[in-house]
Every structure is written in structure tokens, then in C-alpha cells.
Amino acid sequence: MRDTKESRLLLVLLIAVAFALITVDIRGGRNSPVDGARQAAATVFGPVEDGLSSAVDPVGNAVSAIRDSGERHSRLATLEKENAALKAKLGSDDRSRSRLNQLDSMLKLAGEGQYGIKGAQVVAIGSAQGFSWTVTIDVGASDGIKRDMTVLNADGLVGRVTTVGPDTSTVLLANDPDFTVGTRMEGSDELGFASGQGDRPLRVQLLNGKAEVKKGDRLVTFGSESDKPFVPGVPVGVVSRVDPSGGGLTRTLYVTPYVSFTKLDIVGVVVQAPKKDPRDEVLPSKPRPVPTPTVTVTVTPSAGANQDGGQSDQSQSDQSPSDPSQTDEPQTDEQP
């Protein structure tokens, strides 16, 4: 169609009629005067629209599939994040569970010894003081911690407090070469002094050079005056070697400590000493000895032995005399 004044006028007229029909249709609602025309148009053009829709559906499905794929990818990424968070939480729960077990065991030890303790966590290794075997714990003066307090954990003696800050404290470990603690032998009550040797067993000097000591004997802390720096009865370790007695005034022992100084986490600072010496009550239960199996040997006679016995009896039977003339009685010769 050429662009003329008539064509432009016709276009404007058609647009105006279309807007008028739309307005009448909207105002009429269900009773719209053009409803019949709309239904007729639907009857005529419906099959065509359906065919076009069928032709276009694969494209629409593809777009929908891409959109759904993106949504699934997003959900997958969300699930992966949730799984990672869950794994981290489970790991944290395992760590928390381990700490709770340590705390429960330590509280049990403190209850048996009647020690009033303040729980703490090891937050650092070493310190500026130059000690070779020290740790830093997360309690200090604001928590009632003072210098020369005993430090223990669920296994036994950890060390003593040497430096106190507002919120942290430094603990000198029992295996440090500068560490010394009075000890008492379980049962015999033999006294001595234990000194640290780094990663080697503790070295104990017994005051009695003739004391009867054997491998496997156990030691606890003897305690200090006014319970500082050590309270009595805290498990120290087990005798692993005894030096031969050379007739000296003292006797040397080597003791494997109960505490693993390279795996410290939850500890307790003794802020209140027991009213009485717990002596050996805090020591762990001794393992029960494994019974030695008894071997019973049963001897069963063999068939060959029975046959031999039978043959022996038979041979003896064959050798027995059957003629009276072959008896052992003497025979008398008659003379004609």
C-alpha cells in the first residue's frame, strides 16, 4: 500500500475503532457486545494458533529446560554449601565432644581429690620468658588465678603457674628441666624429688637409697607448704626404670609421666586445695592381670600299643608248659 493521505486516514480510523472496541469490551465484562465476535474469531483462528503453538513449543521447552537447569544448578550449589557446612559442623562437634570428654574426666579426677579447679584451654605454646616447655592458658588474674598454683588435667600433673596476666597465664610444664616437684610412692610412701628432662622420662631421686622399688610402681605429688606450688595426691607417673643401688644416700628412678605434654588442650588450675591429703585415691585403677591359659595334655593309648600288648600276652601264653613232664619239679629216674 502506498503512503498516501487516504492510507494514513484509514490507519488512524482502524486504530480508533480498535481502541473503541477494547474499551467497550472491558466495560462490558462477561456481557460484552463483542463476545460473539471474539468466540467466532477463536473458532476460526484457534486451529492456526494451536499449530503455531505446537511448532513453537520445542523452542519454549528448550528455554524452560535451560531455566530449570539453571535452577537445578543453583539448588545443587546450595546443597553443596549446606553439605560443606554440615561437615564443618560435624568436625566441630567431634572436637567439642572430645573436649567435653576431657572436661568430664578432669572433673572426675578433681572430685576424687577434692580439688577446687578453674577450667582452662591451652591457647599457645612457649612464651617470652624463655622457658623451653611452657604453654599459655586462657585464664588469668580476672579469673582468680595466682602465681604458683598447681595445673592438672584428666591424666595427672601438668605443671605450675609461673606468670599471670589479666586474662591469660603461663604454665611451666612438669617435663621442663627447671621443674621440680616432691613425690611420694604409692603404698610404701617413699619420698623423692622429680625433675623434668624434656621429652625423656622424669628423673626421680628417692631420699632412701635402700628403698624397695620396682618397675610399674606409681607416684603422686607429695604437696608443698600451704599447698603452693603443689597440692598433694596428684598422679605423676609410673616407674619405667630403676638404677641399681650403688650404696648411695639416694636412689634414682625414671618415671613415665601420665600426662602427654605434646597433646595438651583442656586443663584445670587448682584454685582451692583439698582439706585433707587424698594420698593414692586419685590414681587410676590398675589394669587387671591377664590370666595365664592352662594347657591340659591327654594321652590316649594307640592301637599299636594294644596289639603289642596282646602279642606279648600271647607270647607269654605260648611259652607256658603244656606237658606235665616239662614242669619245674625234679624227676626221679627208676632203676630196673
GROMACS .gro file of N, CA and C in nm, residues 4 27 32 49 54 83 89 96 108 162-163 169-170 190 199 201 212 216 231 254 262-263 267 286 289 303 321 326-327:
model
   87
    4THR      N    1  -0.017   0.728   0.120
    4THR     CA    2  -0.095   0.844   0.074
    4THR      C    3  -0.178   0.895   0.190
   27ARG      N    4  -1.546  -0.267   2.953
   27ARG     CA    5  -1.659  -0.219   3.033
   27ARG      C    6  -1.772  -0.321   3.035
   32SER      N    7  -2.011  -0.847   2.732
   32SER     CA    8  -1.952  -0.761   2.631
   32SER      C    9  -2.020  -0.784   2.496
   49GLU      N   10  -0.363  -2.110   1.567
   49GLU     CA   11  -0.282  -2.081   1.687
   49GLU      C   12  -0.226  -2.208   1.749
   54SER      N   13   0.225  -2.556   1.860
   54SER     CA   14   0.297  -2.683   1.851
   54SER      C   15   0.432  -2.665   1.787
   83ASN      N   16   2.611  -2.904   5.261
   83ASN     CA   17   2.687  -3.024   5.299
   83ASN      C   18   2.822  -2.985   5.358
   89LYS      N   19   3.041  -2.855   6.067
   89LYS     CA   20   2.974  -2.863   6.196
   89LYS      C   21   3.001  -2.995   6.264
   96SER      N   22   3.431  -3.072   6.988
   96SER     CA   23   3.362  -3.036   7.111
   96SER      C   24   3.337  -3.159   7.197
  108LYS      N   25   3.607  -3.547   8.715
  108LYS     CA   26   3.603  -3.669   8.796
  108LYS      C   27   3.728  -3.680   8.882
  162THR      N   28   5.339  -1.986   8.643
  162THR     CA   29   5.458  -1.905   8.670
  162THR      C   30   5.435  -1.756   8.648
  163THR      N   31   5.350  -1.722   8.551
  163THR     CA   32   5.323  -1.581   8.520
  163THR      C   33   5.174  -1.564   8.499
  169SER      N   34   4.757  -1.686   8.141
  169SER     CA   35   4.864  -1.725   8.235
  169SER      C   36   4.962  -1.817   8.164
  170THR      N   37   5.083  -1.819   8.214
  170THR     CA   38   5.187  -1.908   8.162
  170THR      C   39   5.207  -2.023   8.260
  190GLU      N   40   5.751  -4.382  10.011
  190GLU     CA   41   5.888  -4.332   9.996
  190GLU      C   42   5.885  -4.197   9.927
  199ASP      N   43   6.173  -3.436   7.656
  199ASP     CA   44   6.094  -3.545   7.600
  199ASP      C   45   6.133  -3.681   7.654
  201PRO      N   46   6.181  -3.949   8.010
  201PRO     CA   47   6.108  -3.970   8.135
  201PRO      C   48   6.157  -3.877   8.246
  212GLU      N   49   6.288  -5.021   9.843
  212GLU     CA   50   6.249  -5.129   9.753
  212GLU      C   51   6.154  -5.071   9.647
  216GLY      N   52   5.685  -5.031   8.733
  216GLY     CA   53   5.539  -5.034   8.745
  216GLY      C   54   5.487  -4.966   8.869
  231VAL      N   55   4.967  -2.911   9.525
  231VAL     CA   56   4.875  -2.977   9.618
  231VAL      C   57   4.908  -3.125   9.621
  254TYR      N   58   6.344  -4.360   8.701
  254TYR     CA   59   6.297  -4.291   8.581
  254TYR      C   60   6.149  -4.322   8.566
  262THR      N   61   5.272  -3.305   7.481
  262THR     CA   62   5.261  -3.254   7.344
  262THR      C   63   5.117  -3.256   7.294
  263LYS      N   64   5.022  -3.299   7.377
  263LYS     CA   65   4.882  -3.306   7.335
  263LYS      C   66   4.790  -3.243   7.440
  267VAL      N   67   4.275  -2.806   8.051
  267VAL     CA   68   4.347  -2.822   8.178
  267VAL      C   69   4.266  -2.754   8.288
  286LYS      N   70   4.435  -4.990   8.855
  286LYS     CA   71   4.537  -5.073   8.793
  286LYS      C   72   4.471  -5.173   8.696
  289PRO      N   73   4.544  -5.824   8.574
  289PRO     CA   74   4.637  -5.913   8.504
  289PRO      C   75   4.563  -6.013   8.418
  303ALA      N   76   4.655  -9.790   6.894
  303ALA     CA   77   4.616  -9.928   6.860
  303ALA      C   78   4.737 -10.019   6.854
  321PRO      N   79   5.428 -12.408   7.982
  321PRO     CA   80   5.435 -12.551   7.952
  321PRO      C   81   5.299 -12.614   7.942
  326GLN      N   82   5.727 -13.123   8.162
  326GLN     CA   83   5.813 -13.005   8.150
  326GLN      C   84   5.799 -12.911   8.267
  327THR      N   85   5.748 -12.967   8.376
  327THR     CA   86   5.734 -12.883   8.495
  327THR      C   87   5.867 -12.865   8.562
   0.00000   0.00000   0.00000
